[in-house]
Amino acid sequence: MALLIKTDIERGNAWAEALASAYPELKTHTWPYKGDPAAIDYALVWMPPEGELKSYPNLKAIFSIGAGIDHLASDPDLPEGVPVVRMVEPGLTAGMSEYVALAALNHHRFIQDYANQRREKRWEEIPQIAASARQIGMLGLGVLGRAALESLGTFGFKLAGWSRTPKSITGISCYHGEEGLREFLAETDILVCLLPLTPETEGILNRDVFAQLPQGAAVINVGRGGHLVEEDLLEALDSGQLGGATLDVFHEEPLPKNHPFWTHPKVFMTPHIASMTIPETACQAVVANIHRLEAGEPLRHVRDMTRGY
Ligand code: NDP
Ligand code: OXD
């Protein structure tokens, strides 16, 4: 049985090593692969070239190296009928919870404002607000959104989340649908986006949504660049409707050098590193799924074609 790995060389080697110890019988190849395409049973990929996966006629499953599968969904030649599995693994979840906590606390404690003051050698206290008086609102209550939100509960924030389907989670005020979104936004001081990018969620971080947040709210986008309407964010930051933004994902990555986000005083940004799949922990999830499929059992975390994620 053979699996093809497509990512950068360093990470590809780390995956090959991790899989070799977790599943020695599985033969791995790193991309670019020059052998017989018919010999490949599984593909483990991050941003494969469009049409590439169609050239392996015996693929049984495509594993995304990332939680997001938009890099595959956008391929018009994705082989039909081959299940696409999104990444769910403890290393990725833990990394995202760390990042969201860091970003939320950054806004809560005005760290970006203090960094700006420091550059100007200004010594000024900004009145602190209690965590219990702030609501963190999570767009997306999936694997990552829920874990990140729950980890913020330890600081005493009010927690709220918005999803497509109704949910009931202890300690989290849950909203869904369009009507729910309005109620959710009205009370949210720090808005975090951890939605998958789909036609329904594209551009969701826009002027209308920002206008419904309390004045001075912060926005953290760790979903995808396509969720954000960049001009609307700049307008909301400049008008004072938003107090700050943390951005990890962008329409164009790397962010072009002349982009206003680089120098905007209210923007804290990172180069799409909020969380990363860790081969040592993630290989267990991949191997367990291969065993399931080979045993005729259903795969876990398969992209649902009807909902698009
Ligand atoms: P999941 O599939 O587990 O969760 C997705 C959540 O979004 C679900 O709660 C779902 O609702 C909700 N959702 C989807 N569509 C809609 C909609 N139209 N309206 C309202 N809610 C919706 O995804 P993960 O938590 O694993 O990952 C989320 C995203 O995080 C990834 O797709 C990826 O883009 C991003 N990501 C970013 C990383 C980074 O480094 N910046 C790293 C890893 C992931 P329901 O529960 O009702 O189905
Ligand atoms: C992911 C990512 O989807 O790293 O996992 O963006």
mmCIF file of C-alpha atoms in Angstrom, residues 169-282:
data_model
loop_
_atom_site.group_PDB
_atom_site.id
_atom_site.type_symbol
_atom_site.label_atom_id
_atom_site.label_comp_id
_atom_site.label_asym_id
_atom_site.label_seq_id
_atom_site.Cartn_x
_atom_site.Cartn_y
_atom_site.Cartn_z
ATOM 1 C CA ILE A 169 -22.703 23.656 24.889
ATOM 2 C CA THR A 170 -22.308 24.248 28.596
ATOM 3 C CA GLY A 171 -20.764 27.659 29.305
ATOM 4 C CA ILE A 172 -21.225 28.937 25.743
ATOM 5 C CA SER A 173 -24.184 30.962 24.459
ATOM 6 C CA CYS A 174 -24.867 29.299 21.122
ATOM 7 C CA TYR A 175 -26.423 31.028 18.124
ATOM 8 C CA HIS A 176 -27.086 29.884 14.590
ATOM 9 C CA GLY A 177 -28.469 31.143 11.319
ATOM 10 C CA GLU A 178 -28.955 34.722 10.148
ATOM 11 C CA GLU A 179 -31.225 35.813 12.981
ATOM 12 C CA GLY A 180 -28.837 34.307 15.515
ATOM 13 C CA LEU A 181 -25.921 36.140 13.939
ATOM 14 C CA ARG A 182 -27.481 39.529 14.670
ATOM 15 C CA GLU A 183 -28.040 38.718 18.350
ATOM 16 C CA PHE A 184 -24.573 37.187 18.635
ATOM 17 C CA LEU A 185 -22.790 40.185 17.098
ATOM 18 C CA ALA A 186 -24.598 42.764 19.217
ATOM 19 C CA GLU A 187 -22.966 41.377 22.381
ATOM 20 C CA THR A 188 -19.544 40.397 21.003
ATOM 21 C CA ASP A 189 -16.518 42.486 22.010
ATOM 22 C CA ILE A 190 -13.870 40.228 20.492
ATOM 23 C CA LEU A 191 -14.972 38.438 17.324
ATOM 24 C CA VAL A 192 -12.959 35.414 16.177
ATOM 25 C CA CYS A 193 -13.429 33.744 12.783
ATOM 26 C CA LEU A 194 -12.769 30.012 12.660
ATOM 27 C CA LEU A 195 -15.143 29.125 9.861
ATOM 28 C CA PRO A 196 -14.284 27.020 6.832
ATOM 29 C CA LEU A 197 -14.149 28.995 3.588
ATOM 30 C CA THR A 198 -17.232 28.131 1.532
ATOM 31 C CA PRO A 199 -19.448 30.142 -0.822
ATOM 32 C CA GLU A 200 -21.702 30.843 2.214
ATOM 33 C CA THR A 201 -18.937 32.151 4.471
ATOM 34 C CA GLU A 202 -16.850 34.032 1.910
ATOM 35 C CA GLY A 203 -16.726 37.752 2.761
ATOM 36 C CA ILE A 204 -18.562 37.254 6.061
ATOM 37 C CA LEU A 205 -16.242 39.685 7.849
ATOM 38 C CA ASN A 206 -17.654 42.740 6.167
ATOM 39 C CA ARG A 207 -18.940 46.269 6.801
ATOM 40 C CA ASP A 208 -22.438 45.109 7.867
ATOM 41 C CA VAL A 209 -21.046 42.660 10.381
ATOM 42 C CA PHE A 210 -18.560 45.192 11.803
ATOM 43 C CA ALA A 211 -21.378 47.751 12.159
ATOM 44 C CA GLN A 212 -23.364 45.316 14.311
ATOM 45 C CA LEU A 213 -20.532 44.855 16.823
ATOM 46 C CA PRO A 214 -20.279 47.197 19.816
ATOM 47 C CA GLN A 215 -18.086 50.205 19.015
ATOM 48 C CA GLY A 216 -14.390 49.512 19.640
ATOM 49 C CA ALA A 217 -14.712 45.725 19.223
ATOM 50 C CA ALA A 218 -11.779 43.677 17.950
ATOM 51 C CA VAL A 219 -11.697 41.139 15.122
ATOM 52 C CA ILE A 220 -9.421 38.109 14.924
ATOM 53 C CA ASN A 221 -9.326 36.286 11.588
ATOM 54 C CA VAL A 222 -7.713 32.873 11.720
ATOM 55 C CA GLY A 223 -10.086 31.237 9.225
ATOM 56 C CA ARG A 224 -9.151 32.210 5.679
ATOM 57 C CA GLY A 225 -8.299 35.474 3.931
ATOM 58 C CA GLY A 226 -11.430 35.026 1.810
ATOM 59 C CA HIS A 227 -13.610 35.540 4.887
ATOM 60 C CA LEU A 228 -12.503 39.147 5.181
ATOM 61 C CA VAL A 229 -13.429 42.116 3.017
ATOM 62 C CA GLU A 230 -10.157 43.961 3.514
ATOM 63 C CA GLU A 231 -11.368 47.455 2.498
ATOM 64 C CA ASP A 232 -14.285 47.142 4.944
ATOM 65 C CA LEU A 233 -11.908 46.238 7.757
ATOM 66 C CA LEU A 234 -9.646 49.217 7.028
ATOM 67 C CA GLU A 235 -12.666 51.518 6.931
ATOM 68 C CA ALA A 236 -14.006 50.168 10.253
ATOM 69 C CA LEU A 237 -10.592 50.482 11.928
ATOM 70 C CA ASP A 238 -10.087 54.032 10.636
ATOM 71 C CA SER A 239 -13.558 55.181 11.654
ATOM 72 C CA GLY A 240 -13.094 53.790 15.183
ATOM 73 C CA GLN A 241 -15.958 51.290 14.817
ATOM 74 C CA LEU A 242 -13.318 48.597 15.386
ATOM 75 C CA GLY A 243 -10.582 49.007 17.983
ATOM 76 C CA GLY A 244 -8.137 46.512 16.470
ATOM 77 C CA ALA A 245 -7.629 43.417 14.389
ATOM 78 C CA THR A 246 -5.419 40.348 14.477
ATOM 79 C CA LEU A 247 -4.958 38.752 11.085
ATOM 80 C CA ASP A 248 -3.224 35.471 10.330
ATOM 81 C CA VAL A 249 -4.702 34.746 6.895
ATOM 82 C CA PHE A 250 -4.967 36.933 3.801
ATOM 83 C CA HIS A 251 -6.442 37.029 0.313
ATOM 84 C CA GLU A 252 -2.946 36.962 -1.100
ATOM 85 C CA GLU A 253 -0.245 35.073 0.790
ATOM 86 C CA PRO A 254 2.488 36.187 1.220
ATOM 87 C CA LEU A 255 0.862 39.578 1.778
ATOM 88 C CA PRO A 256 2.113 42.001 -0.911
ATOM 89 C CA LYS A 257 4.775 44.394 0.410
ATOM 90 C CA ASN A 258 2.691 47.481 -0.375
ATOM 91 C CA HIS A 259 -0.405 46.281 1.508
ATOM 92 C CA PRO A 260 -1.727 48.760 4.126
ATOM 93 C CA PHE A 261 -2.020 46.017 6.780
ATOM 94 C CA TRP A 262 1.781 45.920 7.170
ATOM 95 C CA THR A 263 1.914 49.369 8.737
ATOM 96 C CA HIS A 264 -1.581 49.898 10.127
ATOM 97 C CA PRO A 265 -1.258 50.789 13.841
ATOM 98 C CA LYS A 266 -4.402 48.851 14.781
ATOM 99 C CA VAL A 267 -3.419 45.647 12.983
ATOM 100 C CA PHE A 268 -1.416 42.825 14.512
ATOM 101 C CA MET A 269 -0.529 40.231 11.904
ATOM 102 C CA THR A 270 1.270 36.919 11.454
ATOM 103 C CA PRO A 271 2.124 34.905 8.303
ATOM 104 C CA HIS A 272 -0.520 32.103 8.434
ATOM 105 C CA ILE A 273 1.059 30.361 11.408
ATOM 106 C CA ALA A 274 -1.853 30.392 13.864
ATOM 107 C CA SER A 275 -1.606 26.642 14.010
ATOM 108 C CA MET A 276 0.127 23.911 12.121
ATOM 109 C CA THR A 277 -0.420 20.204 11.781
ATOM 110 C CA ILE A 278 2.252 18.311 13.694
ATOM 111 C CA PRO A 279 3.224 15.108 11.806
ATOM 112 C CA GLU A 280 4.164 13.256 15.017
ATOM 113 C CA THR A 281 0.643 13.615 16.437
ATOM 114 C CA ALA A 282 -1.263 13.839 13.161
#
